[in-house]
XYZ file of C-alpha atoms in Angstrom:
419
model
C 0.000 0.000 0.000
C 1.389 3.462 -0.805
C 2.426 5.215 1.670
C 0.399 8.488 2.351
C 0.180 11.051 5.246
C -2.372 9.970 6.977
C -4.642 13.220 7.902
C -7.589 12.708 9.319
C -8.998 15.590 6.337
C -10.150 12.248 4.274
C -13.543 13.675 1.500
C -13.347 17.125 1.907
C -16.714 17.490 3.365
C -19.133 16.131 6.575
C -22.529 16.313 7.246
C -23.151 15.871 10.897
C -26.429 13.856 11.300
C -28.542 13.540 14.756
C -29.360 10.047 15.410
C -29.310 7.696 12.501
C -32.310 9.419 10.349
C -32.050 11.836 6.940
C -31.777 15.633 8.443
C -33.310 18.278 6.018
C -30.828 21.000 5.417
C -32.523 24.106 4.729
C -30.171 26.580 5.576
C -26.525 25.507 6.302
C -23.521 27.767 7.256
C -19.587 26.346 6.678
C -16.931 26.568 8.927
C -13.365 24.674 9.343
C -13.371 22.171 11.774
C -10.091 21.282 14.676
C -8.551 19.444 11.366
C -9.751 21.110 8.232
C -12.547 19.461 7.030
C -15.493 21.259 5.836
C -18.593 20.626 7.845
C -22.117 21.575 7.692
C -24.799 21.279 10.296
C -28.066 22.576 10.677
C -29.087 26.084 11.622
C -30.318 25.094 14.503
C -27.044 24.203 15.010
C -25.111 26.728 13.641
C -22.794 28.339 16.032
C -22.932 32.099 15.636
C -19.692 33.949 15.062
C -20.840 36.615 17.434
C -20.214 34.243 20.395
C -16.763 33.094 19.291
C -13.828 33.752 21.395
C -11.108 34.246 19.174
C -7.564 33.287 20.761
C -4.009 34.342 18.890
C -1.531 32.103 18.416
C 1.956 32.464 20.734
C 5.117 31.241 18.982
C 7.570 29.244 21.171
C 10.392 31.489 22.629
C 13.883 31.135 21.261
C 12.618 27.791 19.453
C 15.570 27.725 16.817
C 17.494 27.515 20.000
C 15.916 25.538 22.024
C 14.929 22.642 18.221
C 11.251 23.334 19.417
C 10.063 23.634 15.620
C 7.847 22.146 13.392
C 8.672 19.668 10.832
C 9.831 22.558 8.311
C 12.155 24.495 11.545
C 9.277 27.026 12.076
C 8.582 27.015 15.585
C 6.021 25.474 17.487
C 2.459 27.168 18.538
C 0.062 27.232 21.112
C -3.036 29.277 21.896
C -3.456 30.759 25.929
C -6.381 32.166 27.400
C -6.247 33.247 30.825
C -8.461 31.883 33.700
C -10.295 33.611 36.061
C -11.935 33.606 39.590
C -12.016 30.808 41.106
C -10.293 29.298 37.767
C -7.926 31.289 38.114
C -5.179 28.802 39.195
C -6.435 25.612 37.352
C -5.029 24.628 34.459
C -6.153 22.679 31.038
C -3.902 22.129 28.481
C -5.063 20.256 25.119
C -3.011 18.981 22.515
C -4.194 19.320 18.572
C -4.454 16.196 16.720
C -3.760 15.973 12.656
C -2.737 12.210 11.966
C 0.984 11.385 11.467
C 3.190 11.570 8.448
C 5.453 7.736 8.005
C 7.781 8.656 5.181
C 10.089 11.507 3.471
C 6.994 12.534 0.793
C 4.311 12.404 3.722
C 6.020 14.573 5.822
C 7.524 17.326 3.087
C 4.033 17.411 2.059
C 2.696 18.164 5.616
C 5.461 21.010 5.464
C 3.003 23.044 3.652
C 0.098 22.794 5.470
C -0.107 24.135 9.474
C 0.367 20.338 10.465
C 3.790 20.376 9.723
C 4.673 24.134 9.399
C 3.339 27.200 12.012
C 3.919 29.385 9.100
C 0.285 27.956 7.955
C -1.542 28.011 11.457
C -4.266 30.500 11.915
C -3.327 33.691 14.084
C -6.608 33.471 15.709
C -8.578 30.122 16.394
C -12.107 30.076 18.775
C -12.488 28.251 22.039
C -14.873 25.962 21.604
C -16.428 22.708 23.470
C -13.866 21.917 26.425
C -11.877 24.989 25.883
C -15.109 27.624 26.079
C -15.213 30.502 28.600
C -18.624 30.416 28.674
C -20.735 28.673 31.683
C -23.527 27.630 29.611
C -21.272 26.160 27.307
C -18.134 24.341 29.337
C -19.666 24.383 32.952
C -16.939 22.952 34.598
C -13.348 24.366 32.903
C -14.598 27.655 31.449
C -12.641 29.810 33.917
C -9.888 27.994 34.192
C -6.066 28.816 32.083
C -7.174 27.117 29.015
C -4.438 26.315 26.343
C -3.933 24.892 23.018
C -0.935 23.372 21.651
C -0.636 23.624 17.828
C 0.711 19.817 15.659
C 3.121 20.307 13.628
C 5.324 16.934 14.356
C 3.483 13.974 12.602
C 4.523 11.966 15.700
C 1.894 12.773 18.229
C 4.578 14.831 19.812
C 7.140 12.331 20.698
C 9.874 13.092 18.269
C 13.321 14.553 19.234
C 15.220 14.197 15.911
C 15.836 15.496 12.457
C 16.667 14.021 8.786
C 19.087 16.443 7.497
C 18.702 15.416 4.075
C 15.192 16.099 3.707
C 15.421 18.917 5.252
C 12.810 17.372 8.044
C 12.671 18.639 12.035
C 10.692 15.796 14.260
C 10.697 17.877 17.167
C 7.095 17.249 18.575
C 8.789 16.409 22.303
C 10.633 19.644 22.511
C 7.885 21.751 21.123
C 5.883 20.232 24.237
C 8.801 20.195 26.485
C 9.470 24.141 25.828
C 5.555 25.122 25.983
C 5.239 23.642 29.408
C 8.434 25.315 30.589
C 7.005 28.175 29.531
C 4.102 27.688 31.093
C 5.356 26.701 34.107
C 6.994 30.186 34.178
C 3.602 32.007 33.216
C 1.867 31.149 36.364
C 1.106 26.950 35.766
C 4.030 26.111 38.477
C 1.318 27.092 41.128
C -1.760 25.207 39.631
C -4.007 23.704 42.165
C -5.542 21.747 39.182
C -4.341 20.435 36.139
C -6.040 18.434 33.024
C -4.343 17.406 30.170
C -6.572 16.754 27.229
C -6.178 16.410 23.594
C -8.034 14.938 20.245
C -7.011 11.959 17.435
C -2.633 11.938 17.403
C -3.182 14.779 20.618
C -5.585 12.049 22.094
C -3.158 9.456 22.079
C 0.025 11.696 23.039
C -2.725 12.685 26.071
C -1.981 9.463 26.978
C 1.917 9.107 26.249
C 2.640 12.247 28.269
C 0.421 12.056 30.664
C 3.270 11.040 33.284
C 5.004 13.964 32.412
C 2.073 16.158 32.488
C 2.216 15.036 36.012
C 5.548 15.285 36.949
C 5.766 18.651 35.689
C 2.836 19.717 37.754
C 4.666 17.827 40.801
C 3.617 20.609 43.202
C -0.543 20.020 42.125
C -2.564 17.607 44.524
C -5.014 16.625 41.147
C -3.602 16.347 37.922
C -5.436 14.008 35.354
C -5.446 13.114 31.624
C -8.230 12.966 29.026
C -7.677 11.505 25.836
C -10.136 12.198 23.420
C -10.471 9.348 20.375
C -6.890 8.919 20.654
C -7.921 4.674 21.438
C -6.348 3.755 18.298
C -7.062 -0.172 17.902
C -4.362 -2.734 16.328
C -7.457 -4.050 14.505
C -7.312 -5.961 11.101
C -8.871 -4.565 8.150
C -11.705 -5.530 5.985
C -8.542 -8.033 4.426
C -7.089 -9.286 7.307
C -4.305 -7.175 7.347
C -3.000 -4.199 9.636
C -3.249 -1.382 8.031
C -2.985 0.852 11.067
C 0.113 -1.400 12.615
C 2.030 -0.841 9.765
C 1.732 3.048 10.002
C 2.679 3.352 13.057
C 5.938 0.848 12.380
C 6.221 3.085 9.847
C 6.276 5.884 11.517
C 8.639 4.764 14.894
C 11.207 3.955 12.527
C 11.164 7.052 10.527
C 11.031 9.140 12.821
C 13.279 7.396 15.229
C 10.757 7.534 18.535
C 11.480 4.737 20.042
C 13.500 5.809 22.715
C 10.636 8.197 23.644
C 7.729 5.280 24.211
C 7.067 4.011 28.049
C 9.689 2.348 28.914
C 7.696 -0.031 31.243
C 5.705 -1.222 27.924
C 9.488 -1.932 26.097
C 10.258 -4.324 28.530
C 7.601 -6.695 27.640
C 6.874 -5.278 23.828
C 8.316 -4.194 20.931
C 8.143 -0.136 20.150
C 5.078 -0.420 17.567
C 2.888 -2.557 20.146
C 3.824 0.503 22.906
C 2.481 3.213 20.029
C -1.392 1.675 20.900
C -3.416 3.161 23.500
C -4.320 0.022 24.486
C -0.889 -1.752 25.711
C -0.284 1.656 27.792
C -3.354 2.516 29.571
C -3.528 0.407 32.405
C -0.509 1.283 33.669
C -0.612 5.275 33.701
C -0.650 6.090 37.050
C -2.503 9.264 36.961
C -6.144 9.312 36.879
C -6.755 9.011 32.794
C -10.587 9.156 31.106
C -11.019 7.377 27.718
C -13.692 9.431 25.299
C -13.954 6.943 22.456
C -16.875 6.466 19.519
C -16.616 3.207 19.325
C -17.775 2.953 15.985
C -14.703 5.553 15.345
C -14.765 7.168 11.783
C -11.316 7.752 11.447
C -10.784 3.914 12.442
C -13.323 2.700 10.351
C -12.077 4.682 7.457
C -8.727 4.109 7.815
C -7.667 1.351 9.615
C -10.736 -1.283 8.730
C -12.123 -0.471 5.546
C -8.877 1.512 3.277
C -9.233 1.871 0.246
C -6.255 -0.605 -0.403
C -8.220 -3.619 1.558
C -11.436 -2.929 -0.976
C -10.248 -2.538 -4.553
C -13.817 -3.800 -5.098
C -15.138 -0.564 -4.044
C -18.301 -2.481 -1.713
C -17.023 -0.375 1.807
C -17.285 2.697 -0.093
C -21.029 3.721 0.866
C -20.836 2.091 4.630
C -17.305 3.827 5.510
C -18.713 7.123 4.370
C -22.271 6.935 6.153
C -22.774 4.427 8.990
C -26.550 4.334 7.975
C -25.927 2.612 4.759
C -23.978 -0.227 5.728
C -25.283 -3.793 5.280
C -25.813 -6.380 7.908
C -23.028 -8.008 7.506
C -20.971 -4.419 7.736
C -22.594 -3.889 10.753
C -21.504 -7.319 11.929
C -18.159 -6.690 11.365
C -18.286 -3.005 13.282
C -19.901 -4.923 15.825
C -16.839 -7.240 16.148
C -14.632 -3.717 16.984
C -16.729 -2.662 19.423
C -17.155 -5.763 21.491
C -12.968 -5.804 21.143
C -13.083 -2.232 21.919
C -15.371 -2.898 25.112
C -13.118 -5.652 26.346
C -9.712 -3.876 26.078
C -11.229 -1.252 28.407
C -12.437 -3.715 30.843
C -9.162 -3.921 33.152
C -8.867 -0.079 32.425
C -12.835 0.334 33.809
C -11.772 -1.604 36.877
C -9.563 1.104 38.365
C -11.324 3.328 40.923
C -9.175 6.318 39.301
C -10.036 6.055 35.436
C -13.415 7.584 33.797
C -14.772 6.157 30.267
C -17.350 7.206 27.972
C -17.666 4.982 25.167
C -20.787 6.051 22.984
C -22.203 4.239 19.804
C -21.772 6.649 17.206
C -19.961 7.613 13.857
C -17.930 10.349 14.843
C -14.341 11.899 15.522
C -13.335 13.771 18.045
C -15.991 15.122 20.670
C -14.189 17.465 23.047
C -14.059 20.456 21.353
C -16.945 20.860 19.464
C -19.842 22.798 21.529
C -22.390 20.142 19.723
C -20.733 17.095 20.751
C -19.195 18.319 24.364
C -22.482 20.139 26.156
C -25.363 21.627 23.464
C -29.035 20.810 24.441
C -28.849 17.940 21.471
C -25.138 16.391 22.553
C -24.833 12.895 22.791
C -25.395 11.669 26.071
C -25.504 7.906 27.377
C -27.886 7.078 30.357
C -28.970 10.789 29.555
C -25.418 11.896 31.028
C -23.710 14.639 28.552
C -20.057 14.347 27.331
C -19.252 17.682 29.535
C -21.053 16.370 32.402
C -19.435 13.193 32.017
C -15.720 14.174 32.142
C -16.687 16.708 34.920
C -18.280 14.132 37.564
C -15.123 12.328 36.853
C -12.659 15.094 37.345
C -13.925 16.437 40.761
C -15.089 12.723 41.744
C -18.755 12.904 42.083
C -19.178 9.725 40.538
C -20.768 7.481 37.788
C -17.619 8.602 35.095
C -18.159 4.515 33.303
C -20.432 5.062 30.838
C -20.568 2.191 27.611
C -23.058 2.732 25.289
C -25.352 -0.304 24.288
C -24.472 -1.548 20.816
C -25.553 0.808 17.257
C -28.020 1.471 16.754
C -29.633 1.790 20.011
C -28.272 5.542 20.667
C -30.527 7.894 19.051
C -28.570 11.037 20.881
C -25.546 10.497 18.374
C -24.071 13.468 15.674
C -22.612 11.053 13.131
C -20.691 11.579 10.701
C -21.764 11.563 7.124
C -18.963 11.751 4.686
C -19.465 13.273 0.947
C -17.818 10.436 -1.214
């Protein structure tokens, strides 16, 4: 299979759907999404520009200096808006997801685009979903230091090296390295509460830096992590082979990130089995909340229907909308989910951890205000997303939440994808 960057931009355009019926769109309005992707939604929906808080972008101090730079040497981003009140000494720091570039052509052709250059990123970006200000909108974090931390590695953040002959920085560890110095040095040193959070490739390094997350907020009694659809399976395709394991093998050896993988998951496995969510999470010490789909578009997309493992072309109406798949599709979805269920179980066990696993198409869920706490969000046992991670952060209980089997939840947004 050629080797491509694997963004998680995949048709060019999403319709987000309520439940699993035909929405009329009468009047739309298009905006750009965390990754790029067009998306429409209803007007009921529509999130009016008025309300926005728009947030510039901070470069990274000295980064030349310092090798905190994006793939093409431009230095690494990160958006800060200031808490306030009682907020005012909690912090939340989420990490921007993009998918991961494997290969010299992948990752020169991320250079031009703000995944793998800051020279792209937007000066401004709005707060949204987990990162609001606004009560009504993020009830429990929307006073608090809220930050965003721009992708521009292709490695989730853990590289530390360069390939001189492309001309190629993999950075991603100092980039995060340098913005929580900085931070540290901006007031986070003295946080009484810290979160770590992130979507897709930020979801998963959530989870790979969650011990330093903590040990750099050594001084803070709570400090948690919340990764959101970063519980990338090792899953066989529609083919039987492993599309997703080979990216990621791909990818460690590329970019040369072994060395920066758990070292408590290297004893027993090799470096491309400690790249997967699920061989790490049960032994990150800090409290850590899994937001999955579990019928995750990006997986189902990409990992068990690509292209490459249906030349036939019969996935191509089922991977794009959910509602259109066959039986026997749905059969074979249901086989992810139940293997998605039982990975979490040990995880589950632990007092500490929080899940919400819902039943729906969709990507990402933190940072969208119709997915994270609208009137119409998903919800399982009529519990919110927002209200979910909250009970789970200041421990006022039922955080496990699995979703009965599709297509049972009728509070879903999935995704529809324009082939």
């Amino acid at each position: 299979m050629k080797k491509l960057l694997w963004s998680l931009t995949l048709f060019g355009v999403i319709l987000i759907l309520p439940v699993n019926g035909v929405t009329k769109f009468d009047k739309k309005e298009k905006f750009t999404d965390f990754n790029g992707t067009n998306v429409h939604q209803t007007e009921n929906d529509v999130y009016s520009k008025a309300k926005l808080t728009m947030v510039g972008l901070t470069f990274v101090k000295n980064a030349s200096l310092r090798s905190a730079v994006c793939l093409d040497g431009s230095p690494g981003g990160y958006h800060f808006h200031p808490g306030s009140g009682s907020g005012a000494k909690n912090w939340l720091i989420h990490l921007e997801g993009g998918g991961w570039c494997t290969d010299t052509d992948s990752c020169v052709n991320s250079k031009k685009t703000r995944h793998g250059s800051s020279k792209y990123m937007e000066k401004q970006i709005p707060f949204t979903g987990i990162l609001s200000d606004k009560a009504s909108e993020n009830p429990d974090f929307y006073n608090w230091n809220r930050v965003k931390i721009r992708y521009c590695d292709g490695a989730s953040f853990m590289g530390d090296n360069e390939n001189k002959d492309a001309k190629l920085q993999f950075r991603g560890k100092r980039i995060w390295n340098s913005i929580i110095t900085d931070l540290l040095w901006n007031g986070m040193e003295h946080a009484k509460q810290g979160l770590l959070s992130g979507c897709s490739a930020g979801g998963l390094a959530a989870i790979l830096l969650c011990h330093d997350f903590k040990n750099s907020l050594y001084l803070t009694k709570k400090v948690k992590c919340l990764s959101d659809a970063g519980f990338f399976l090792d899953a066989a395709d529609v083919a039987g082979d492993r599309s997703l394991r080979k990216l990621y093998n791909d990818l460690i050896e590329f970019q040369i990130i072994t060395n920066q993988l758990p070292d408590d998951c290297l004893e027993h496995l090799n470096p491309t089995s400690c790249f997967f969510a699920q061989n790490i999470i049960n032994h990150i010490k800090p409290p850590l909340f899994i937001l999955n789909a579990a019928y995750d578009s990006w997986q189902i997309q990409e990992s068990l229907t690509p292209k490459a493992a249906d030349p036939s072309g019969s996935w191509s109406d089922c991977r794009s909308n959910i509602a259109k798949c066959n039986a026997s599709q749905i059969k074979f979805f249901q086989g992810f989910r139940t293997r998605m269920v039982n990975l979490l179980g040990a995880f589950t066990e632990q007092r500490k951890n929080g899940v919400f696993l819902n039943s729906c198409f969709s990507h990402c869920q933190t940072e969208r205000h119709d997915t994270w706490y609208s009137k119409n969000s998903p919800a399982v046992k009529n519990k919110r997303i927002a209200v979910a991670v909250g009970d789970w952060f200041f421990e006022r209980g039922g955080a496990k939440l699995i979703d009965c089997a599709y297509p049972c939840d009728k509070t879903c947004r999935n995704l529809v994808f324009k082939r």
